[in-house]
Short mmCIF file of C-alpha atoms in Angstrom, two decimals:
data_model
loop_
_atom_site.label_atom_id
_atom_site.label_comp_id
_atom_site.label_asym_id
_atom_site.label_seq_id
_atom_site.Cartn_x
_atom_site.Cartn_y
_atom_site.Cartn_z
CA MET Y 5 21.50 25.45 102.05
CA LYS Y 6 21.16 23.33 99.01
CA LYS Y 7 24.40 20.83 98.37
CA TYR Y 8 26.29 21.69 95.56
CA GLU Y 9 25.43 19.36 92.85
CA GLY Y 10 27.57 21.40 89.77
CA HIS Y 11 25.72 22.50 86.47
CA VAL Y 12 24.19 20.42 83.86
CA ILE Y 13 25.67 21.13 80.42
CA GLY Y 14 22.81 21.67 77.89
CA ARG Y 15 24.73 22.36 74.66
CA VAL Y 16 28.26 22.02 73.44
CA VAL Y 17 29.90 23.97 70.77
CA GLU Y 18 30.70 21.91 67.03
CA GLY Y 19 34.53 22.10 67.05
CA SER Y 20 34.80 23.50 70.32
CA ILE Y 21 37.62 22.65 72.90
CA ALA Y 22 34.54 20.66 75.23
CA GLU Y 23 33.92 18.94 71.73
CA GLU Y 24 37.43 18.01 71.20
CA LEU Y 25 37.77 16.36 75.27
CA ASN Y 26 34.51 14.53 74.82
CA ILE Y 27 32.25 16.36 77.16
CA GLU Y 28 28.67 16.04 75.83
CA GLN Y 29 25.04 16.63 76.65
CA GLY Y 30 23.81 15.78 79.74
CA ASP Y 31 27.37 15.74 81.77
CA VAL Y 32 27.39 17.78 84.87
CA LEU Y 33 30.82 20.89 85.27
CA LEU Y 34 31.76 20.01 89.00
CA LYS Y 35 34.80 22.58 89.12
CA ILE Y 36 37.52 24.67 87.97
CA ASN Y 37 40.73 25.15 89.18
CA ASP Y 38 39.67 23.47 92.65
CA GLN Y 39 36.46 26.05 92.57
CA GLU Y 40 33.18 25.47 92.87
CA LEU Y 41 30.90 27.62 90.59
CA GLU Y 42 28.06 29.44 91.70
CA ASP Y 43 26.46 31.07 88.72
CA ILE Y 44 27.55 32.14 85.39
CA PHE Y 45 30.01 35.65 86.28
CA ASP Y 46 32.35 32.72 88.31
CA TYR Y 47 32.23 30.65 85.32
CA GLN Y 48 33.29 33.36 82.98
CA TYR Y 49 35.56 34.81 85.34
CA LEU Y 50 37.27 31.55 85.60
CA VAL Y 51 38.00 30.05 82.14
CA GLN Y 52 39.65 33.15 81.18
CA ASP Y 53 43.11 31.66 82.10
CA GLU Y 54 45.21 30.30 79.33
CA HIS Y 55 44.96 26.72 81.76
CA LEU Y 56 42.28 25.40 83.16
CA ASP Y 57 41.73 21.90 85.66
CA VAL Y 58 38.53 21.27 84.64
CA LEU Y 59 36.40 18.42 86.71
CA VAL Y 60 33.15 16.62 85.34
CA LYS Y 61 30.80 14.20 85.72
CA LYS Y 62 30.22 11.98 82.75
CA LYS Y 63 26.29 10.78 82.17
CA ASN Y 64 27.69 7.35 83.45
CA GLY Y 65 28.54 8.77 87.02
CA GLU Y 66 32.40 8.67 86.27
CA GLU Y 67 34.55 11.49 87.22
CA TRP Y 68 36.88 13.68 84.47
CA LEU Y 69 39.50 15.40 85.61
CA LEU Y 70 40.56 17.41 82.03
CA ASP Y 71 43.89 19.75 81.83
CA ILE Y 72 43.02 22.14 79.14
CA ASP Y 73 46.20 24.77 77.86
CA LYS Y 74 44.01 27.11 75.65
CA ASP Y 75 44.17 30.64 74.20
CA LEU Y 76 43.68 33.68 77.18
CA ASP Y 77 39.67 34.57 76.62
CA GLU Y 78 38.72 31.49 74.57
CA GLU Y 79 35.84 29.48 75.56
CA LEU Y 80 35.52 25.97 76.03
CA GLY Y 81 32.43 25.96 74.20
CA ILE Y 82 29.95 25.06 77.11
CA GLU Y 83 26.85 26.10 76.87
CA PHE Y 84 24.55 25.50 80.59
CA GLU Y 85 20.70 23.81 80.72
CA ASN Y 86 20.46 26.97 82.82
CA GLY Y 87 21.41 30.27 81.18
CA LEU Y 88 22.12 32.17 84.94
CA MET Y 89 23.68 28.21 86.40
CA ASP Y 90 21.44 29.69 88.90
CA ASP Y 91 18.36 29.93 90.49
CA TYR Y 92 16.82 33.41 89.91
CA ARG Y 93 15.90 35.06 93.09
CA SER Y 94 12.62 37.01 93.78
CA CYS Y 95 11.63 39.91 95.15
CA SER Y 96 10.82 40.41 98.70
CA ASN Y 97 9.18 43.99 97.98
CA LYS Y 98 5.84 44.75 98.16
CA CYS Y 99 6.01 48.03 95.99
CA ILE Y 100 2.69 50.04 96.00
CA PHE Y 101 3.20 50.60 92.23
CA CYS Y 102 3.91 46.83 91.44
CA PHE Y 103 1.95 45.44 87.83
CA ILE Y 104 2.39 42.56 88.66
CA ASP Y 105 0.09 42.38 91.76
CA GLN Y 106 -2.54 44.66 89.37
CA MET Y 107 -2.66 41.45 86.50
CA PRO Y 108 -5.90 39.04 86.72
CA LYS Y 109 -5.59 35.34 87.89
CA GLY Y 110 -5.33 32.60 85.72
CA MET Y 111 -2.45 34.00 83.19
CA ARG Y 112 0.57 31.33 83.03
CA GLU Y 113 2.59 31.20 85.74
CA THR Y 114 5.94 32.64 84.78
CA LEU Y 115 4.21 36.01 83.86
CA TYR Y 116 3.56 36.33 88.43
CA PHE Y 117 7.37 35.57 88.97
CA LYS Y 118 8.89 38.82 90.28
CA ASP Y 119 12.86 39.04 89.56
CA ASP Y 120 15.24 40.96 91.45
CA ASP Y 121 17.81 39.53 90.42
CA SER Y 122 21.67 41.92 89.96
CA ARG Y 123 23.06 39.43 88.07
CA LEU Y 124 19.83 39.76 85.40
CA SER Y 125 20.61 43.35 85.63
CA PHE Y 126 23.96 42.66 83.86
CA LEU Y 127 22.88 39.87 81.33
CA GLN Y 128 19.15 41.14 80.62
CA GLY Y 129 19.29 45.05 81.76
CA ASN Y 130 16.45 44.32 84.40
CA TYR Y 131 16.24 47.00 87.06
CA VAL Y 132 16.80 45.44 90.59
CA THR Y 133 15.94 47.43 93.71
CA LEU Y 134 18.86 46.93 96.18
CA THR Y 135 17.24 45.12 98.86
CA ASN Y 136 17.73 41.66 97.54
CA MET Y 137 21.98 42.30 97.54
CA SER Y 138 24.02 41.49 100.49
CA ASP Y 139 27.12 42.83 100.80
CA ALA Y 140 29.04 39.50 99.29
CA ASP Y 141 26.69 40.32 96.34
CA ILE Y 142 28.26 43.87 95.85
CA ASP Y 143 32.12 42.14 96.51
CA ARG Y 144 30.95 40.17 93.75
CA ILE Y 145 29.99 42.68 91.55
CA LEU Y 146 32.85 44.99 91.80
CA LYS Y 147 35.19 41.85 91.52
CA TYR Y 148 33.70 40.48 88.35
CA HIS Y 149 33.70 44.26 87.48
CA LEU Y 150 29.77 43.12 86.81
CA SER Y 151 29.02 46.63 84.71
CA PRO Y 152 26.43 48.08 83.22
CA ILE Y 153 24.11 47.61 86.53
CA ASN Y 154 20.11 48.97 86.21
CA ILE Y 155 18.64 50.16 89.43
CA SER Y 156 15.05 51.05 90.54
CA PHE Y 157 15.78 54.16 92.61
CA GLN Y 158 12.21 55.73 93.08
CA THR Y 159 13.70 57.82 95.65
CA THR Y 160 16.66 59.11 97.51
CA ASN Y 161 14.41 59.58 100.47
CA PRO Y 162 14.73 56.43 102.83
CA GLU Y 163 11.54 56.56 104.98
CA LEU Y 164 9.67 57.13 102.05
CA ARG Y 165 11.50 54.09 99.67
CA CYS Y 166 10.65 52.03 103.11
CA LYS Y 167 6.83 52.97 102.23
CA MET Y 168 7.22 52.80 98.47
CA LEU Y 169 8.56 49.29 98.14
CA GLY Y 170 6.81 47.59 101.36
CA ASN Y 171 10.46 46.93 103.27
CA ARG Y 172 11.27 47.96 106.10
CA PHE Y 173 15.30 48.12 104.71
CA ALA Y 174 14.80 49.66 101.44
CA GLY Y 175 15.95 53.06 102.96
CA GLU Y 176 19.22 51.50 104.14
CA ALA Y 177 19.69 49.34 100.24
CA LEU Y 178 20.69 53.34 99.14
CA LYS Y 179 23.96 52.74 100.76
CA LYS Y 180 24.85 50.06 98.08
CA VAL Y 181 25.47 52.98 96.06
CA ASP Y 182 28.08 54.98 97.95
CA ARG Y 183 30.39 51.00 97.34
CA LEU Y 184 29.32 50.58 93.49
CA CYS Y 185 30.26 54.33 92.91
CA ALA Y 186 33.15 54.58 95.20
CA PRO Y 187 36.02 55.95 93.36
CA GLY Y 188 37.83 53.58 90.81
CA THR Y 189 34.76 51.30 90.77
CA GLY Y 190 34.64 51.78 87.11
CA ILE Y 191 31.12 50.78 87.88
CA GLU Y 192 28.42 52.19 85.41
CA ILE Y 193 24.98 52.27 86.65
CA ASN Y 194 21.77 53.53 84.83
CA GLY Y 195 18.76 54.35 87.27
CA GLN Y 196 15.06 54.57 86.93
CA ILE Y 197 12.79 56.31 89.30
CA VAL Y 198 8.71 54.80 88.72
CA LEU Y 199 6.31 58.13 89.47
CA CYS Y 200 3.38 57.80 91.48
CA LYS Y 201 1.22 60.91 92.28
CA GLY Y 202 1.65 62.16 95.44
CA VAL Y 203 3.47 60.41 96.80
CA ASN Y 204 7.21 60.39 94.95
CA ASP Y 205 6.62 63.39 92.79
CA LYS Y 206 7.08 67.42 92.97
CA GLU Y 207 9.43 68.04 95.91
CA GLU Y 208 10.05 64.48 96.75
CA LEU Y 209 11.39 64.24 92.95
CA THR Y 210 14.00 67.28 92.89
CA ARG Y 211 15.00 65.50 96.23
CA SER Y 212 15.85 62.54 94.79
CA ILE Y 213 17.27 64.31 90.85
CA ARG Y 214 19.58 66.45 93.31
CA ASP Y 215 21.01 63.71 95.80
CA LEU Y 216 21.49 61.23 92.54
CA THR Y 217 23.54 63.94 90.50
CA ARG Y 218 26.33 63.20 92.90
CA TYR Y 219 27.16 60.00 91.59
CA ILE Y 220 28.20 60.81 88.72
CA PRO Y 221 29.70 59.98 86.51
CA ASN Y 222 29.46 56.10 87.57
CA LEU Y 223 25.67 56.80 87.48
CA GLN Y 224 25.18 57.66 83.72
CA SER Y 225 21.43 58.52 83.65
CA VAL Y 226 17.87 58.50 85.35
CA SER Y 227 14.87 57.83 83.88
CA VAL Y 228 11.05 58.89 85.24
CA VAL Y 229 8.70 57.04 83.68
CA PRO Y 230 4.81 57.06 85.39
CA VAL Y 231 3.21 54.45 87.10
CA GLY Y 232 1.32 51.75 85.01
CA LEU Y 233 -2.03 51.73 86.60
CA SER Y 234 -4.34 48.15 85.56
CA LYS Y 235 -8.19 47.98 86.30
CA TYR Y 236 -6.58 45.29 88.71
CA ARG Y 237 -5.95 47.46 91.69
CA ASP Y 238 -8.77 46.32 94.39
CA GLY Y 239 -7.07 46.23 97.89
CA LEU Y 240 -3.66 48.22 96.29
CA TYR Y 241 -2.26 51.33 97.49
CA PRO Y 242 -4.81 53.97 96.32
CA LEU Y 243 -2.57 55.85 93.14
CA GLU Y 244 -4.17 58.02 90.65
CA PRO Y 245 -3.09 58.29 86.99
CA PHE Y 246 -1.19 61.77 85.93
CA ASN Y 247 -3.04 64.36 83.75
CA LYS Y 248 -1.65 66.59 81.42
CA GLU Y 249 -1.10 69.36 83.94
CA ASP Y 250 1.34 67.01 85.52
CA ALA Y 251 2.84 65.69 82.78
CA CYS Y 252 3.87 69.53 82.12
CA GLU Y 253 5.36 69.83 85.74
CA VAL Y 254 7.42 66.78 85.08
CA ILE Y 255 9.16 67.58 82.06
CA ASN Y 256 9.27 71.54 83.29
CA GLU Y 257 11.57 70.27 86.39
CA ILE Y 258 13.41 67.47 84.25
CA GLU Y 259 14.52 69.79 81.16
CA SER Y 260 15.26 72.27 83.99
CA TRP Y 261 18.06 69.45 85.66
CA GLN Y 262 18.90 68.46 82.21
CA LYS Y 263 20.39 72.23 81.06
CA LYS Y 264 21.90 72.30 84.78
CA VAL Y 265 24.06 69.11 84.67
CA TYR Y 266 24.66 69.89 80.83
CA SER Y 267 26.32 72.46 81.86
CA GLU Y 268 28.81 70.54 85.21
CA HIS Y 269 28.91 67.40 83.28
CA GLY Y 270 28.17 67.33 79.76
CA ILE Y 271 25.62 65.35 79.80
CA HIS Y 272 21.35 65.19 80.26
CA PHE Y 273 22.07 62.35 83.07
CA ILE Y 274 17.91 63.21 83.91
CA HIS Y 275 15.00 61.59 81.06
CA ALA Y 276 11.80 61.83 81.15
CA SER Y 277 10.30 58.62 78.99
CA ASP Y 278 7.95 59.28 75.77
CA GLU Y 279 4.89 58.73 77.46
CA TRP Y 280 5.40 61.99 79.49
CA TYR Y 281 5.27 63.98 76.25
CA PHE Y 282 2.64 62.16 74.41
CA LEU Y 283 0.31 62.94 78.31
CA ALA Y 284 1.70 66.88 77.75
CA GLY Y 285 0.78 67.08 74.01
CA ARG Y 286 4.59 68.55 73.68
CA ASP Y 287 7.32 67.79 71.03
CA PHE Y 288 9.58 64.80 71.19
CA PRO Y 289 13.38 66.30 72.77
CA GLN Y 290 15.88 66.57 69.71
CA GLU Y 291 17.75 63.75 69.33
CA GLU Y 292 21.08 65.16 71.10
CA ARG Y 293 19.05 65.21 74.15
CA TYR Y 294 18.79 61.48 74.83
CA ASP Y 295 22.74 61.15 75.43
CA GLY Y 296 22.87 58.31 72.94
CA TYR Y 297 19.91 56.88 73.86
CA ILE Y 298 20.82 55.45 77.06
CA GLN Y 299 17.53 54.22 77.82
CA LEU Y 300 16.08 53.68 74.56
CA GLU Y 301 14.90 50.45 76.35
CA ASN Y 302 13.18 52.04 78.96
CA GLY Y 303 10.35 54.12 76.77
CA VAL Y 304 13.12 57.14 76.74
CA GLY Y 305 13.67 58.48 73.19
CA MET Y 306 11.80 55.75 71.17
CA MET Y 307 9.55 57.97 69.28
CA ARG Y 308 12.31 60.55 68.62
CA LEU Y 309 14.08 57.64 67.37
CA LEU Y 310 11.33 55.85 64.98
CA ILE Y 311 10.77 59.04 63.90
CA THR Y 312 14.27 60.24 62.98
CA GLU Y 313 14.85 56.86 61.29
CA PHE Y 314 11.78 56.92 59.24
CA ASN Y 315 12.58 60.10 57.81
CA GLU Y 316 16.34 58.99 57.15
CA ALA Y 317 14.71 55.62 55.24
CA LEU Y 318 11.98 57.82 53.66
CA GLU Y 319 14.51 59.39 51.80
CA ALA Y 320 16.57 56.21 51.17
CA ALA Y 321 13.72 54.52 50.04
CA ILE Y 322 12.86 56.89 47.83
CA LEU Y 323 16.27 56.90 46.45
CA ASN Y 324 16.81 53.17 45.65
CA CYS Y 325 13.59 51.67 45.00
CA GLY Y 326 11.66 55.21 43.87
CA GLU Y 327 9.99 53.58 40.64
CA HIS Y 328 8.94 50.35 42.78
CA ILE Y 329 7.24 52.76 44.93
CA LYS Y 330 6.12 54.82 42.33
CA ASN Y 331 4.34 51.52 40.76
CA LEU Y 332 3.23 49.99 43.74
CA ARG Y 333 -0.21 49.17 44.98
CA ARG Y 334 -0.79 47.76 48.11
CA ASN Y 335 -3.56 47.85 50.64
CA ILE Y 336 -2.21 47.08 54.39
CA SER Y 337 -3.19 47.67 57.73
CA PHE Y 338 -1.73 48.16 61.32
CA ALA Y 339 -2.83 47.73 64.41
CA THR Y 340 -0.84 49.58 67.81
CA GLY Y 341 -1.00 50.95 71.39
CA LYS Y 342 -3.19 54.15 72.45
CA LEU Y 343 -0.42 55.78 73.10
CA VAL Y 344 2.07 55.75 69.79
CA TYR Y 345 -0.82 55.77 67.54
CA PRO Y 346 -1.26 59.59 66.59
CA ALA Y 347 2.56 59.31 65.69
CA ILE Y 348 2.26 56.16 63.78
CA LYS Y 349 -0.43 57.38 62.37
CA GLU Y 350 1.11 60.37 61.11
CA LEU Y 351 4.29 58.39 60.01
CA VAL Y 352 2.17 56.35 57.90
CA GLU Y 353 0.36 59.02 56.12
CA LYS Y 354 3.83 60.54 55.48
CA ALA Y 355 4.98 57.66 53.41
CA MET Y 356 1.59 57.36 51.60
CA GLU Y 357 1.50 61.19 50.10
CA LEU Y 358 4.84 59.54 48.24
CA CYS Y 359 3.28 56.75 47.13
CA PRO Y 360 -0.05 57.19 45.65
CA GLY Y 361 -1.06 53.29 45.41
CA LEU Y 362 -0.77 52.15 48.94
CA GLU Y 363 -3.51 52.24 51.02
CA CYS Y 364 -2.54 51.86 54.85
CA THR Y 365 -5.19 51.61 57.69
CA VAL Y 366 -3.46 51.72 61.36
CA PHE Y 367 -5.88 50.91 64.01
CA GLU Y 368 -5.40 52.36 67.33
CA ILE Y 369 -6.02 49.36 70.15
CA ILE Y 370 -7.84 50.01 73.74
CA ASN Y 371 -6.34 48.35 76.37
CA GLU Y 372 -9.68 46.12 77.76
CA PHE Y 373 -7.77 43.70 79.38
CA PHE Y 374 -5.86 45.45 81.66
CA GLY Y 375 -7.56 48.62 81.46
CA GLU Y 376 -8.12 51.73 79.32
CA ARG Y 377 -5.35 53.74 81.59
CA ILE Y 378 -2.54 50.83 80.05
CA THR Y 379 -1.67 52.93 77.06
CA VAL Y 380 1.55 50.90 75.38
CA SER Y 381 1.61 48.74 72.17
CA GLY Y 382 3.73 45.69 74.67
CA LEU Y 383 1.11 44.88 76.77
CA LEU Y 384 -1.88 44.70 74.34
CA THR Y 385 -3.35 41.40 74.08
CA GLY Y 386 -4.63 38.82 70.95
CA GLN Y 387 -8.12 38.88 72.42
CA ASP Y 388 -8.13 42.59 72.36
CA ILE Y 389 -6.77 42.88 68.90
CA ILE Y 390 -9.12 40.24 68.00
CA LYS Y 391 -12.30 41.60 69.33
CA GLN Y 392 -11.43 45.45 67.92
CA LEU Y 393 -10.79 44.43 64.15
CA SER Y 394 -13.49 41.52 63.69
CA ASP Y 395 -15.32 44.13 61.62
CA LYS Y 396 -12.84 46.34 60.12
CA SER Y 397 -11.35 46.12 56.46
CA LEU Y 398 -7.85 44.90 56.96
CA GLY Y 399 -6.66 44.78 53.72
CA GLU Y 400 -4.00 41.80 52.02
CA MET Y 401 -1.98 42.00 55.20
CA LEU Y 402 -2.35 42.99 58.77
CA TYR Y 403 1.26 44.40 60.61
CA LEU Y 404 1.32 43.97 64.64
CA PRO Y 405 4.45 45.11 66.47
CA GLU Y 406 7.59 43.21 67.36
CA ASN Y 407 7.06 44.59 70.95
CA LEU Y 408 3.65 42.43 71.55
CA LEU Y 409 4.99 38.75 71.39
CA ARG Y 410 6.53 37.08 74.43
CA SER Y 411 10.66 36.58 74.46
CA GLY Y 412 11.05 36.36 70.71
CA GLU Y 413 7.98 33.41 70.53
CA ASP Y 414 4.71 33.80 68.59
CA TYR Y 415 2.57 34.46 71.42
CA LEU Y 416 0.96 37.50 73.45
CA LEU Y 417 0.89 38.24 76.90
CA ASP Y 418 -2.75 36.07 76.88
CA ASP Y 419 -0.70 33.21 75.43
CA VAL Y 420 -2.91 33.78 71.86
CA ARG Y 421 -0.69 32.50 68.81
CA VAL Y 422 -0.28 34.68 66.22
CA ARG Y 423 -1.53 32.30 64.19
CA ASP Y 424 -4.55 32.46 66.00
CA ILE Y 425 -4.97 35.97 65.22
CA GLU Y 426 -4.67 35.37 61.01
CA LYS Y 427 -7.31 32.43 61.77
CA ALA Y 428 -9.72 34.75 63.63
CA LEU Y 429 -9.54 37.93 61.02
CA SER Y 430 -9.24 35.80 58.22
CA VAL Y 431 -6.11 37.77 57.18
CA PRO Y 432 -2.34 36.61 57.01
CA VAL Y 433 0.01 38.81 59.89
CA GLY Y 434 2.98 40.23 59.86
CA ILE Y 435 5.59 41.08 62.64
CA THR Y 436 7.19 44.05 62.20
CA LYS Y 437 10.20 45.59 64.33
CA CYS Y 438 9.90 49.03 66.23
CA ASP Y 439 12.58 50.89 63.87
CA GLY Y 440 12.09 53.36 61.42
CA HIS Y 441 13.53 51.36 59.05
CA TYR Y 442 11.34 48.52 59.44
CA LEU Y 443 8.14 50.76 58.94
CA VAL Y 444 9.44 52.30 55.86
CA ALA Y 445 10.25 48.72 54.53
CA THR Y 446 6.97 47.14 55.59
CA LEU Y 447 5.03 49.93 53.91
CA PHE Y 448 6.81 49.77 50.71
CA ASP Y 449 7.31 45.88 50.66
CA ILE Y 450 11.27 46.37 50.03
CA PRO Y 451 14.11 45.02 51.63
CA VAL Y 452 15.04 47.03 55.00
CA GLU Y 453 18.67 47.56 53.08
CA ASP Y 454 17.19 49.52 50.37
CA THR Y 455 16.37 51.91 53.19
CA PHE Y 456 19.66 52.48 54.55
CA SER Y 457 21.59 55.20 52.11
CA ASP Y 458 25.72 55.55 51.81
CA MET Y 459 25.12 58.87 51.19
#
């Protein structure tokens, strides 16, 4: 076991208690109230008290024991070099659908790290499989009331789950859900099923949905998403892509369960990701069916929300900036992934009908890097964008969706930077957020606040 050495302080907030006590960047927090800290959750729990004994090791090696009186829940003003205050826990599974196993060699090292850390589920919304969690981890979740937790179920069939996750303990791990959902815990959970054709679909999907409804209300929602299949699958489990007929069958099953669950619990609970509706060629469900877009980050309801926001923003923009839009003369372009291309193109054409001086071309980028089966915008690479747009007329500005960029940085999955695209295509590149208000504001070159109406 690694020797406990405390946690290095990366930043001290100006005007905070920590600054007043001369705690500095580079100092090490050793203990609070004589307790060692495993991670950020220990820290957040302990600093809530009104009286603290804080042991700090200074950069010169001196140890200071600081007696602190403060308001309840008042922050100390300390941020750590490692935001989690602990090493990230890597995944021990060998999932048959893992996308990281389907990536080519030679990409940056961080892209190959497989996390399965329940703490990241709470902090960042990551999905965990439960196989990497001990009983002590469950105890801490209950003690600190870490909620919501996002869980990748895949199936409730224990034997099948072992097969899908490549882990002989994967079926047994499902029993941890019983503890999290015991009466009185108050722990909220969102679930996910990555659907693999011929593996956990059809009767197995029906079984999983039925079993998971037992955990309502703790389990608030479950999304069903199709497995992503890149072209780099040599030696991996043979999986096939879903077709239109498959997608219709999945949607029918999910929508039938939505009606049943809603009548009993007042929530729709089980949700099909947008990809199923694109693949089936069906209209997206109405807004009320998404239960407040609880699974938005998992690709559930993103298009319905985008369309709703766009239409609202279009009305507000005409109301607030009608003269500007009438006189606007602009020639721009958008690039996006194959999946959402038809929907984005339709919205842009609607805007151009209201603004005769606006000329906007929407380009569909085929994912040659990972393979044409990967159709989401977030997995596009700079090299594909450059290659496919090099001979196109892009107007005065090319816009790309924000989800192309890695963690708020200015580079894409293949480390191509925005400035590299600008240089290669000889056009300025703008980044727009993936919501309807920003899309309207971008098209009409107006402040985003003018796409909202008080009416």
